[in-house]
Coordinates of C-alpha atoms in Angstrom, one line a residue:
M1 CA 0.0 0.2 0.1
S2 CA 1.4 3.3 -1.0
F3 CA -0.6 6.5 -0.9
N4 CA 2.3 8.5 -2.5
Q5 CA 1.8 6.6 -5.8
R6 CA 0.2 8.6 -8.5
S7 CA -2.9 7.0 -10.2
I8 CA -1.7 5.5 -13.6
F9 CA -5.5 5.8 -14.8
A10 CA -5.0 9.1 -15.0
R11 CA -1.9 9.6 -16.8
T12 CA -1.6 7.7 -19.8
G13 CA -3.7 6.6 -23.1
L14 CA -2.7 3.0 -21.7
S15 CA -4.6 3.6 -18.6
I16 CA -7.8 4.1 -20.5
A17 CA -7.4 0.9 -22.3
V18 CA -6.5 -0.8 -18.9
A19 CA -9.5 0.8 -17.2
M20 CA -12.0 -0.3 -19.8
S21 CA -10.6 -3.7 -19.9
V22 CA -11.3 -4.1 -16.2
M23 CA -14.7 -2.6 -16.3
S24 CA -15.7 -5.0 -19.2
S25 CA -14.1 -8.4 -17.4
V26 CA -15.4 -7.1 -13.8
A27 CA -13.5 -10.1 -12.8
L28 CA -9.7 -9.7 -12.7
A29 CA -7.4 -11.6 -14.7
E30 CA -3.8 -12.1 -13.0
E31 CA -1.9 -9.5 -14.8
V32 CA -4.3 -6.9 -13.7
Y33 CA -3.6 -8.1 -9.8
E34 CA -0.2 -7.1 -10.4
L35 CA -1.5 -3.4 -10.5
G36 CA -2.9 -3.7 -6.9
E37 CA -6.3 -4.7 -5.8
I38 CA -8.5 -3.2 -8.5
V39 CA -12.0 -2.0 -7.9
V40 CA -14.6 -0.7 -10.1
T41 CA -17.9 0.2 -8.0
A42 CA -16.3 3.3 -5.8
A43 CA -15.9 5.7 -9.0
R44 CA -17.4 3.4 -11.6
T45 CA -14.0 2.9 -13.3
A46 CA -11.1 1.1 -12.4
Q47 CA -8.8 2.2 -9.3
T48 CA -6.8 0.5 -6.9
V49 CA -8.1 0.6 -3.4
D50 CA -5.5 2.9 -1.9
E51 CA -6.8 5.5 -4.8
T52 CA -10.3 5.4 -4.1
L53 CA -11.7 8.6 -2.1
A54 CA -14.5 6.1 -0.6
P55 CA -14.2 3.4 2.1
V56 CA -14.3 0.3 0.2
T57 CA -13.9 -3.4 1.4
V58 CA -13.4 -6.4 -1.3
I59 CA -13.9 -9.9 -0.8
N60 CA -11.8 -11.8 -3.3
R61 CA -11.9 -15.4 -4.4
Q62 CA -9.6 -16.4 -2.1
Q63 CA -11.5 -15.5 0.8
I64 CA -14.8 -16.6 -0.5
E65 CA -13.5 -20.1 -0.6
R66 CA -11.8 -19.9 2.8
A67 CA -15.2 -19.0 4.4
Q68 CA -17.2 -21.6 2.9
A69 CA -20.3 -19.4 3.2
T70 CA -23.7 -20.9 1.8
T71 CA -25.0 -17.7 0.8
V72 CA -23.9 -13.9 0.2
A73 CA -26.0 -12.6 3.1
E74 CA -23.9 -15.0 5.3
L75 CA -20.7 -14.0 3.4
I76 CA -20.9 -10.1 3.7
N77 CA -22.7 -10.0 7.2
Q78 CA -20.0 -8.0 9.1
S79 CA -17.5 -8.2 6.5
A80 CA -17.0 -4.5 6.6
P81 CA -17.4 -1.9 9.0
G82 CA -21.0 -0.7 9.5
V83 CA -22.5 -3.9 7.4
Q84 CA -25.4 -5.7 9.6
V85 CA -27.4 -8.5 7.7
T86 CA -30.8 -9.7 9.2
S87 CA -32.5 -13.1 8.5
N88 CA -35.6 -14.8 9.3
G89 CA -33.7 -18.1 10.1
G90 CA -31.1 -20.1 8.4
P91 CA -30.2 -20.7 4.6
G92 CA -32.9 -19.3 2.3
S93 CA -34.6 -17.3 4.9
S94 CA -35.6 -13.4 4.0
S95 CA -32.9 -11.4 4.5
G96 CA -32.1 -7.8 4.7
V97 CA -29.0 -5.5 4.8
Y98 CA -28.4 -2.5 6.8
I99 CA -25.3 -0.1 5.8
R100 CA -24.6 2.7 8.1
G101 CA -28.0 2.2 9.8
T102 CA -29.9 2.4 6.4
K103 CA -32.1 -0.3 5.3
T104 CA -32.1 -2.7 2.4
A105 CA -34.1 -0.3 0.1
Q106 CA -31.7 2.4 1.1
T107 CA -28.8 0.2 -0.2
L108 CA -28.1 -0.5 -3.9
I109 CA -27.2 -4.0 -4.7
L110 CA -25.8 -4.8 -7.9
M111 CA -24.9 -7.8 -9.6
N112 CA -22.1 -7.6 -12.4
G113 CA -23.3 -4.0 -12.3
Q114 CA -26.9 -4.4 -12.8
K115 CA -29.4 -3.5 -10.3
I116 CA -31.0 -6.3 -8.4
N117 CA -33.3 -4.6 -5.9
T118 CA -36.7 -5.1 -6.7
A119 CA -39.0 -2.3 -7.9
S120 CA -41.9 -3.6 -5.9
S121 CA -40.1 -3.4 -2.4
G122 CA -36.7 -2.5 -2.8
S123 CA -35.5 -5.9 -1.2
A124 CA -32.4 -8.0 -3.0
P125 CA -32.6 -11.9 -2.9
L126 CA -29.1 -12.1 -1.2
E127 CA -30.2 -15.2 0.4
Y128 CA -30.5 -17.0 -3.1
L129 CA -27.2 -16.2 -4.8
D130 CA -24.7 -18.9 -5.2
T131 CA -21.4 -18.1 -3.4
D132 CA -19.6 -20.6 -5.9
Q133 CA -19.8 -18.7 -8.9
I134 CA -18.9 -15.1 -7.3
E135 CA -15.5 -13.8 -8.1
R136 CA -15.5 -10.8 -5.6
I137 CA -17.6 -8.6 -4.0
E138 CA -16.9 -4.8 -3.7
I139 CA -18.7 -2.9 -0.7
V140 CA -18.7 0.8 -0.9
R141 CA -20.1 2.5 2.1
G142 CA -21.4 6.1 2.0
P143 CA -23.7 7.9 -0.8
R144 CA -23.1 6.8 -4.6
S145 CA -26.3 8.6 -6.0
T146 CA -24.0 10.8 -8.0
L147 CA -23.0 7.6 -9.9
Y148 CA -25.7 5.4 -9.8
G149 CA -28.9 7.5 -9.1
A150 CA -31.7 6.1 -6.7
D151 CA -31.1 4.0 -3.7
A152 CA -27.5 4.3 -3.2
V153 CA -27.8 6.1 0.2
G154 CA -26.1 3.8 2.4
G155 CA -23.9 2.5 0.1
V156 CA -23.4 0.1 -2.7
I157 CA -22.8 -3.7 -2.9
N158 CA -21.6 -5.0 -6.1
I159 CA -21.5 -8.9 -6.5
I160 CA -19.1 -9.9 -9.6
T161 CA -19.4 -13.4 -10.8
R162 CA -16.5 -15.4 -12.2
K163 CA -14.7 -15.4 -15.6
G164 CA -12.4 -18.0 -17.0
S165 CA -8.7 -17.3 -17.5
G166 CA -5.7 -19.8 -18.4
D167 CA -6.0 -23.4 -19.1
P168 CA -9.3 -24.9 -18.9
A169 CA -9.9 -26.2 -15.7
L170 CA -12.8 -28.5 -14.0
T171 CA -13.8 -28.3 -10.5
L172 CA -16.3 -30.6 -8.8
K173 CA -17.8 -30.3 -5.2
A174 CA -20.0 -32.5 -2.8
G175 CA -20.6 -32.1 0.4
G176 CA -23.3 -32.4 3.4
G177 CA -23.7 -32.0 7.1
S178 CA -26.3 -31.2 9.9
R179 CA -30.0 -31.0 9.1
G180 CA -29.9 -33.0 6.2
T181 CA -28.1 -30.6 4.4
G182 CA -26.4 -31.6 0.8
E183 CA -24.4 -29.6 -1.7
Y184 CA -23.4 -30.4 -5.2
G185 CA -21.6 -28.1 -7.7
L186 CA -19.3 -28.1 -10.6
N187 CA -17.4 -25.1 -12.4
F188 CA -15.8 -25.3 -15.7
A189 CA -13.5 -22.3 -16.8
G190 CA -10.5 -21.4 -18.9
E191 CA -9.4 -19.6 -21.9
I192 CA -9.3 -21.0 -25.5
E193 CA -7.5 -19.0 -28.3
G194 CA -8.5 -15.5 -26.6
T195 CA -12.1 -16.6 -25.9
Q196 CA -12.7 -16.5 -21.9
F197 CA -15.4 -18.8 -20.7
N198 CA -17.0 -20.0 -17.1
L199 CA -19.9 -22.1 -16.6
G200 CA -20.9 -23.2 -13.2
A201 CA -23.9 -25.2 -11.8
R202 CA -25.1 -25.9 -8.2
L203 CA -27.6 -27.7 -6.2
F204 CA -28.0 -27.0 -2.4
E205 CA -30.5 -28.3 -0.1
T206 CA -31.3 -28.7 3.5
Q207 CA -34.2 -30.0 5.8
G208 CA -33.4 -26.7 7.5
C209 CA -34.3 -26.0 11.3
D210 CA -37.2 -24.2 13.2
R211 CA -36.9 -20.6 12.2
T212 CA -39.2 -19.4 14.8
V213 CA -38.6 -18.9 18.4
D214 CA -42.3 -20.2 19.3
G215 CA -41.4 -23.7 17.9
D216 CA -44.2 -25.2 20.3
K217 CA -47.1 -23.4 18.8
G218 CA -49.2 -24.5 16.2
T219 CA -47.2 -25.5 12.9
N220 CA -44.3 -23.5 13.7
W221 CA -42.7 -26.6 15.5
D222 CA -41.5 -28.0 12.3
D223 CA -38.2 -27.5 10.4
D224 CA -38.2 -25.3 7.4
A225 CA -36.5 -27.1 4.3
Y226 CA -34.8 -25.1 1.5
R227 CA -33.6 -26.2 -1.9
N228 CA -31.7 -23.9 -4.7
K229 CA -30.6 -24.8 -8.0
S230 CA -28.6 -22.6 -10.0
V231 CA -26.7 -22.3 -13.0
S232 CA -24.3 -19.3 -14.3
G233 CA -21.8 -18.4 -17.0
S234 CA -19.8 -16.0 -18.8
L235 CA -18.3 -15.6 -22.3
S236 CA -16.1 -12.9 -23.5
R237 CA -13.6 -12.1 -26.3
N238 CA -10.8 -9.6 -27.0
F239 CA -10.4 -9.0 -30.6
D240 CA -7.3 -7.7 -32.5
D241 CA -8.6 -4.2 -33.1
G242 CA -8.8 -3.4 -29.2
I243 CA -12.7 -4.5 -28.8
E244 CA -13.7 -6.6 -25.9
A245 CA -17.4 -8.0 -25.9
G246 CA -18.9 -10.6 -23.4
V247 CA -22.2 -11.7 -22.1
N248 CA -22.8 -12.9 -18.5
F249 CA -25.9 -14.8 -16.8
A250 CA -27.2 -16.5 -13.7
H251 CA -30.2 -18.0 -12.8
A252 CA -31.5 -19.8 -9.5
E253 CA -34.6 -21.4 -8.6
G254 CA -36.2 -23.4 -5.6
K255 CA -38.3 -23.5 -2.9
S256 CA -37.9 -22.2 0.9
E257 CA -40.2 -23.1 3.6
Y258 CA -41.0 -20.5 6.3
D259 CA -43.0 -20.1 9.5
N260 CA -45.7 -17.4 9.8
V261 CA -45.8 -15.9 13.3
Y262 CA -49.0 -14.4 12.8
D263 CA -50.8 -17.8 11.5
L264 CA -50.0 -20.7 13.5
A265 CA -52.2 -23.0 11.4
A266 CA -50.1 -22.2 8.0
Y267 CA -47.6 -24.2 6.3
P268 CA -46.3 -21.3 4.0
V269 CA -43.8 -22.0 1.4
S270 CA -42.0 -19.6 -1.1
D271 CA -41.3 -20.6 -4.7
F272 CA -38.6 -18.3 -6.4
E273 CA -36.9 -17.7 -9.7
E274 CA -34.1 -15.2 -10.0
S275 CA -32.5 -14.6 -13.6
L276 CA -29.8 -11.9 -14.9
I277 CA -28.4 -11.7 -18.1
N278 CA -26.1 -8.8 -19.2
T279 CA -24.1 -8.1 -22.2
Y280 CA -21.5 -5.4 -23.1
V281 CA -18.9 -4.1 -25.7
S282 CA -15.9 -1.8 -24.5
T283 CA -13.2 -0.4 -26.6
S284 CA -10.4 2.4 -26.6
I285 CA -11.5 4.9 -29.1
N286 CA -8.5 6.8 -29.0
D287 CA -5.5 7.2 -26.7
I288 CA -7.3 9.1 -24.1
W289 CA -10.9 8.0 -24.4
G290 CA -12.1 4.4 -23.5
S291 CA -16.2 3.6 -23.9
R292 CA -18.4 0.7 -22.6
I293 CA -21.7 0.0 -23.9
E294 CA -23.8 -2.5 -21.6
A295 CA -27.3 -3.7 -21.5
G296 CA -29.1 -6.0 -18.8
F297 CA -32.5 -7.9 -17.9
V298 CA -33.1 -8.8 -14.3
R299 CA -35.9 -10.9 -13.3
D300 CA -37.4 -11.7 -9.8
H301 CA -40.4 -14.2 -9.5
R302 CA -42.1 -15.2 -6.1
A303 CA -45.0 -17.1 -5.5
D304 CA -46.1 -17.7 -1.8
S305 CA -48.5 -20.4 -0.9
G306 CA -50.1 -22.2 2.4
N307 CA -51.0 -19.4 3.8
G308 CA -54.7 -19.8 2.9
D309 CA -54.4 -17.4 0.2
S310 CA -51.7 -17.5 -2.6
S311 CA -49.7 -14.7 -3.6
Y312 CA -47.1 -13.9 -6.2
A313 CA -45.2 -11.2 -7.7
E314 CA -42.9 -10.8 -10.7
N315 CA -40.4 -8.0 -11.2
K316 CA -38.6 -7.2 -14.3
R317 CA -35.9 -4.5 -15.1
Y318 CA -34.4 -4.0 -18.9
S319 CA -31.3 -1.6 -18.6
F320 CA -28.8 0.4 -20.8
S321 CA -25.8 2.3 -20.0
W322 CA -23.2 4.2 -21.9
L323 CA -19.9 4.8 -20.0
N324 CA -16.8 6.7 -20.8
D325 CA -13.3 7.3 -19.4
I326 CA -11.7 10.6 -20.9
S327 CA -8.2 11.5 -19.7
W328 CA -8.6 14.9 -21.3
A329 CA -5.3 16.3 -19.6
E330 CA -2.3 14.7 -18.0
N331 CA -3.8 14.9 -14.5
Q332 CA -7.3 14.7 -15.4
L333 CA -9.8 11.6 -15.8
L334 CA -13.3 12.3 -16.4
T335 CA -16.1 9.5 -16.0
T336 CA -19.5 10.2 -17.8
G337 CA -22.4 8.1 -18.9
I338 CA -26.1 7.7 -19.3
D339 CA -28.0 4.9 -17.7
Y340 CA -31.6 4.0 -18.7
S341 CA -33.9 1.6 -16.9
N342 CA -37.8 0.4 -17.3
D343 CA -39.3 -1.5 -14.6
T344 CA -42.7 -3.6 -14.5
V345 CA -44.4 -5.4 -11.7
N346 CA -46.8 -8.2 -12.4
S347 CA -48.8 -9.1 -9.2
N348 CA -52.0 -10.5 -7.9
T349 CA -51.8 -7.6 -5.6
T350 CA -53.2 -4.6 -7.1
Y351 CA -51.0 -1.9 -8.4
I352 CA -52.8 1.1 -10.0
I353 CA -49.5 1.7 -12.1
S354 CA -47.3 -1.5 -13.1
E355 CA -44.5 0.1 -15.4
R356 CA -42.2 3.3 -14.9
Y357 CA -38.9 4.3 -16.5
N358 CA -35.6 6.3 -15.5
T359 CA -33.2 7.9 -17.2
G360 CA -30.1 9.3 -15.7
I361 CA -27.0 11.2 -17.0
F362 CA -23.7 11.8 -14.9
A363 CA -20.2 13.1 -14.7
Q364 CA -17.5 12.9 -12.4
N365 CA -14.2 14.3 -12.8
L366 CA -10.9 13.2 -10.9
T367 CA -7.9 15.9 -10.7
T368 CA -4.7 14.4 -9.4
F369 CA -2.2 17.0 -7.7
D370 CA 1.2 16.4 -6.4
N371 CA 0.2 15.4 -2.9
S372 CA -3.7 15.2 -3.1
D373 CA -6.6 14.1 -5.4
L374 CA -9.9 16.1 -5.8
Q375 CA -12.9 14.5 -7.1
L376 CA -16.4 16.4 -8.1
G377 CA -19.4 14.8 -9.8
G378 CA -23.1 15.4 -10.5
R379 CA -26.0 13.4 -11.7
Y380 CA -29.6 14.3 -12.8
D381 CA -32.4 11.8 -13.1
E382 CA -35.4 12.0 -14.6
N383 CA -38.2 9.3 -13.2
E384 CA -41.5 8.9 -14.7
A385 CA -43.1 8.8 -11.4
F386 CA -41.5 11.8 -9.6
G387 CA -40.1 14.0 -12.2
G388 CA -36.1 15.0 -11.7
Q389 CA -33.6 14.8 -8.9
F390 CA -30.2 16.2 -8.8
T391 CA -27.3 14.8 -6.5
G392 CA -23.8 15.7 -6.2
N393 CA -20.5 14.9 -4.2
A394 CA -17.1 16.3 -3.7
S395 CA -14.2 14.2 -2.1
W396 CA -10.6 15.4 -1.3
G397 CA -8.0 13.1 -0.3
V398 CA -4.7 14.8 1.2
N399 CA -1.3 12.4 1.3
L400 CA 0.2 12.7 4.9
P401 CA 3.5 11.6 6.5
K402 CA 4.3 8.2 7.5
Q403 CA 2.0 6.7 4.9
M404 CA -1.5 8.1 5.9
R405 CA -4.0 9.9 3.8
L406 CA -6.9 11.9 4.9
V407 CA -10.2 12.1 2.7
A408 CA -13.1 14.2 3.3
S409 CA -16.3 13.8 1.6
Y410 CA -19.8 15.2 1.2
G411 CA -22.4 14.0 -1.0
T412 CA -26.0 13.8 -1.6
A413 CA -28.4 10.8 -2.5
F414 CA -32.0 10.0 -2.7
R415 CA -34.2 6.8 -2.6
A416 CA -36.8 6.3 -4.8
P417 CA -40.6 5.1 -3.4
T418 CA -41.2 1.7 -4.2
F419 CA -44.1 0.6 -6.4
A420 CA -45.6 -0.9 -3.0
D421 CA -44.8 2.9 -1.6
M422 CA -46.6 4.6 -4.4
Y423 CA -48.9 2.2 -6.2
R424 CA -50.2 -0.5 -4.0
Q425 CA -53.9 -0.8 -3.3
S426 CA -55.0 -3.5 -1.2
S427 CA -57.7 -4.6 1.5
S428 CA -58.5 -7.2 4.2
Q429 CA -61.1 -7.7 6.7
W430 CA -59.1 -5.4 9.3
S431 CA -57.9 -2.6 7.0
Q432 CA -56.8 -1.3 3.7
S433 CA -53.7 0.7 2.3
I434 CA -54.3 3.2 -0.5
P435 CA -51.6 4.6 -3.0
N436 CA -50.0 7.8 -2.8
L437 CA -48.9 9.4 -6.2
D438 CA -47.9 12.5 -4.7
L439 CA -44.9 10.8 -2.6
K440 CA -41.3 12.3 -3.1
P441 CA -38.3 10.6 -3.0
E442 CA -36.2 10.4 0.4
H443 CA -33.1 12.7 0.4
S444 CA -29.8 12.5 2.3
K445 CA -27.0 14.6 3.0
N446 CA -23.9 12.9 4.1
A447 CA -20.4 14.6 5.6
E448 CA -17.7 12.2 6.3
L449 CA -13.9 12.0 7.2
E450 CA -11.7 9.2 6.9
L451 CA -7.9 8.8 8.0
R452 CA -6.2 5.6 6.6
G453 CA -2.6 4.4 7.0
Q454 CA -0.3 1.4 7.2
L455 CA 1.8 0.2 10.1
D456 CA 3.9 -1.8 8.0
A457 CA 4.1 -3.6 4.5
E458 CA 1.6 -6.1 5.6
S459 CA -0.5 -4.1 8.1
H460 CA -3.3 -1.3 7.1
W461 CA -6.0 0.5 9.2
T462 CA -8.9 3.0 8.8
V463 CA -10.8 5.2 10.9
N464 CA -14.2 6.7 9.4
I465 CA -16.4 9.3 11.2
Y466 CA -19.6 10.2 9.3
Q467 CA -23.1 12.0 9.6
N468 CA -26.3 11.0 7.3
D469 CA -29.0 13.7 7.6
M470 CA -32.2 12.3 5.7
D471 CA -35.5 13.9 5.2
D472 CA -38.6 13.1 3.7
M473 CA -38.5 9.6 4.6
L474 CA -41.3 7.1 3.8
A475 CA -43.7 5.9 6.6
A476 CA -46.9 4.1 6.5
M477 CA -49.6 6.3 8.6
E478 CA -53.3 5.8 9.2
V479 CA -54.8 8.4 7.5
E480 CA -58.5 7.3 8.0
P481 CA -59.7 4.6 10.5
S482 CA -58.2 1.3 9.4
T483 CA -56.9 2.8 6.1
W484 CA -53.1 3.2 5.8
Q485 CA -51.2 5.1 3.2
T486 CA -47.4 5.8 2.8
V487 CA -46.5 9.3 3.3
N488 CA -43.4 11.5 3.5
V489 CA -43.0 12.4 7.0
D490 CA -40.2 11.1 8.7
K491 CA -36.4 12.6 9.5
A492 CA -33.4 11.0 10.5
R493 CA -29.9 11.7 11.5
I494 CA -27.2 9.0 11.7
R495 CA -23.9 9.3 13.1
G496 CA -21.2 6.7 13.2
V497 CA -17.6 5.7 13.8
E498 CA -15.9 2.8 12.1
F499 CA -12.6 1.2 12.7
E500 CA -11.0 -1.4 10.6
V501 CA -7.5 -3.0 10.7
G502 CA -6.0 -5.9 8.8
T503 CA -2.4 -7.4 9.4
H504 CA -0.1 -10.4 8.8
Y505 CA 1.4 -11.7 11.9
A506 CA 3.2 -14.9 12.5
G507 CA 1.6 -16.6 9.4
W508 CA -2.1 -15.5 10.3
D509 CA -4.2 -13.1 8.4
I510 CA -5.9 -11.2 10.6
N511 CA -8.7 -8.8 10.3
T512 CA -11.0 -7.0 12.4
N513 CA -13.5 -4.2 12.5
L514 CA -15.5 -2.1 15.0
T515 CA -18.5 -0.1 14.3
Y516 CA -20.7 2.5 16.4
V517 CA -24.1 3.8 14.8
D518 CA -26.2 6.4 16.4
P519 CA -29.6 6.1 14.1
E520 CA -31.8 8.6 15.6
N521 CA -35.3 9.3 14.4
R522 CA -35.8 13.4 14.3
S523 CA -39.5 13.7 13.8
G524 CA -43.1 13.1 15.0
K525 CA -44.0 11.5 18.0
D526 CA -40.7 9.1 18.1
S527 CA -38.4 12.0 17.8
G528 CA -35.4 11.0 19.6
K529 CA -36.1 7.5 19.6
K530 CA -33.5 5.1 17.8
L531 CA -34.4 3.6 14.0
H532 CA -35.4 0.0 14.8
Y533 CA -33.7 -3.2 14.0
R534 CA -30.3 -1.2 13.7
A535 CA -27.7 -2.5 16.1
Q536 CA -25.6 0.7 17.6
Q537 CA -22.5 -1.5 18.2
M538 CA -20.9 -4.4 16.1
A539 CA -17.7 -6.1 16.0
A540 CA -15.9 -9.0 13.9
F541 CA -12.7 -10.5 14.2
N542 CA -11.2 -12.9 11.6
M543 CA -8.2 -15.2 11.7
D544 CA -6.8 -17.4 9.3
K545 CA -3.7 -19.4 8.4
D546 CA -2.1 -22.0 6.3
F547 CA -0.2 -24.8 7.5
G548 CA 1.3 -26.4 4.7
R549 CA -1.3 -28.8 3.3
W550 CA -3.6 -27.8 6.1
S551 CA -5.3 -24.5 6.8
F552 CA -7.6 -23.2 10.0
G553 CA -9.5 -20.0 10.6
G554 CA -12.3 -18.6 12.4
T555 CA -14.8 -15.7 12.6
F556 CA -16.4 -14.1 15.7
R557 CA -19.2 -11.8 15.1
A558 CA -21.1 -9.6 17.6
Q559 CA -23.7 -7.1 17.8
G560 CA -25.5 -4.9 20.5
K561 CA -29.1 -4.8 21.2
T562 CA -31.7 -3.5 18.6
W563 CA -35.0 -1.8 19.1
V564 CA -37.9 -3.8 17.4
D565 CA -40.4 -1.1 17.3
T566 CA -40.4 2.7 16.4
A567 CA -41.4 3.7 19.8
N568 CA -38.3 2.1 21.5
T569 CA -40.5 -0.1 23.9
A570 CA -39.1 -3.5 23.1
Q571 CA -35.6 -5.0 22.4
L572 CA -33.8 -7.9 21.2
P573 CA -30.9 -8.6 23.3
G574 CA -27.1 -8.4 21.6
F575 CA -25.4 -11.5 20.9
G576 CA -22.3 -13.0 19.6
T577 CA -21.5 -16.0 17.4
V578 CA -18.2 -18.0 16.6
D579 CA -17.6 -20.0 13.4
L580 CA -14.5 -22.3 12.5
R581 CA -13.3 -23.4 9.3
A582 CA -10.4 -25.8 8.3
S583 CA -9.4 -27.5 4.8
V584 CA -6.8 -30.2 4.2
E585 CA -5.1 -30.9 0.8
L586 CA -5.4 -34.8 0.5
T587 CA -4.0 -34.9 -3.1
P588 CA -2.9 -31.9 -5.3
Q589 CA -6.2 -32.3 -7.0
L590 CA -8.3 -33.3 -4.2
E591 CA -9.3 -31.1 -0.9
T592 CA -11.7 -31.6 2.1
Q593 CA -13.1 -28.7 3.9
F594 CA -14.8 -28.5 7.3
K595 CA -16.9 -26.0 8.8
V596 CA -18.6 -25.4 12.1
V597 CA -21.3 -22.6 12.4
N598 CA -22.5 -21.1 15.5
L599 CA -19.6 -23.2 17.6
L600 CA -21.3 -22.6 20.9
D601 CA -24.9 -22.9 19.7
K602 CA -25.9 -19.6 20.8
N603 CA -29.6 -19.0 20.8
Y604 CA -30.4 -15.5 19.3
Q605 CA -33.0 -13.5 17.5
P606 CA -31.5 -11.3 14.4
V607 CA -35.4 -10.6 14.0
K608 CA -38.2 -10.5 16.6
G609 CA -39.8 -14.1 16.4
Y610 CA -37.0 -15.7 14.3
Q611 CA -34.4 -17.5 15.6
G612 CA -30.6 -17.2 14.2
E613 CA -29.1 -20.6 12.6
P614 CA -28.3 -23.2 15.2
R615 CA -24.7 -24.8 15.6
G616 CA -24.2 -27.1 12.6
V617 CA -21.4 -29.1 11.1
F618 CA -20.4 -29.7 7.7
A619 CA -17.9 -31.1 5.4
T620 CA -17.2 -30.8 1.5
F621 CA -14.9 -32.4 -1.1
V622 CA -13.4 -30.5 -3.9
W623 CA -12.0 -32.4 -6.6
S624 CA -10.0 -30.6 -9.4
P625 CA -9.0 -33.3 -11.7
K626 CA -6.1 -33.0 -14.5
L627 CA -7.6 -32.2 -18.0

């Protein structure tokens, strides 16, 4: 890590080709790693982690394989400061992510650069995504609406799938463990005459555990099973004229049983299908200008039954982007682009409007001085439902003595009302909800200071302090007796301090992070109360070491108590869990992996009424035969 090293991407014509190549491939080839740990999410162009002017955490393929995580929700939980994941039980259960005290709908979730938050609710299917097919995950904390538009209030999570390189290689895996769990997968990837490819498939199934804490009541005593069948792939090629083109796809489908804490006679089950495809073409137009065009399609389909009444919802999103990097002077890099998306919702729930579009145009300029970097950006979004929105950001990074760097940032962001917020119309024997076509987006203003540095060549640390002021927040209100409507009423102020340190000591890779969040409601009768389900204290500690053919590691996660209601009358206690993992290389082609989840069998509730995953022991064989 060296903060005094100037950005190669802003200085040479070749840098544009490298940047566009990284943006196109998203999963990086070995030769790119020689330039440093490259990320593309923080500035929507290629930078090393050291060069970014935003707090970024990267979970690379090696770390993913070490963690042996079953789902993305499990993988990202407290993997970075300020990242809290909640789930209604074990694998396959509904999950939510809170970054810096903001909820899932206020966090932009991307997969290969394509937004996967649903238009109907703002949720994202993290619990259904196959970790075997992920090359890396980039987590950017802080507002990024200037680059991505709506919903990037708390941060951005970009999940990047695998891409083939080198000689063709085949990997097969089979494993199982507690609660009737079985996992079977394959991956075939490589490069042939300039064409890179990757194809993977996986079956995961488990009899599961009882997800609720009232397992002695009604039908909630039963275990809740989960099955997920997934396939994904990529194909790309670099042509002689400097053009790169490619396509990525991913599909998952299955069933997830769950418990209804409000209906103890039900046997609910959710059938799901998640599909994504995106294609791109990138090229260096000249020595200073690189350009990329991409198009994508995302589909989320859920069908729930066993609750007495069946329900279904299908979200579709078509998107198009044109991105450009222009090195218009020796120390200037302009990143600009146009985004278009069209969302549709089809459901047996009534939405008085089921389709809308959004167009956005943005520009961000990075100026590299002798001892500092200045980044300025702005974006304008025109939405069919609520009109125009402008967001902006400014960041200044100054190099300090002793390999330290100070970054000051200010940015604005907004969250778009979902289809459920604006258009939903439903009724039951107890109440009804009505649409509100006059809703405005939520708005936020975020100020932040970051100090980062290194103790030696293998140790780094960061400290962040921030304040996020949010206005026009959406809340459901009883506008008439038994009649509810979403309105813009709430305000909030979220303050936080984050600390992270990573080092390599006595052969151990060690990483720890600590978070304090103060998420305060600033409006209405609950003014001064804490936002519910936000843990104010969080800590994580990871250790891993290779012992020749053996490797061993563990993770400790802890979080403080959380309020379960806006009035702060009831709390869930804090908790801590310990996970262990190990692997042994039986032969050069055969490896065995072992994992213990919740070693101490801690009984805890991440969400009221639902319990965390109990202790489980799992083993997996991974075979990579010579071809």
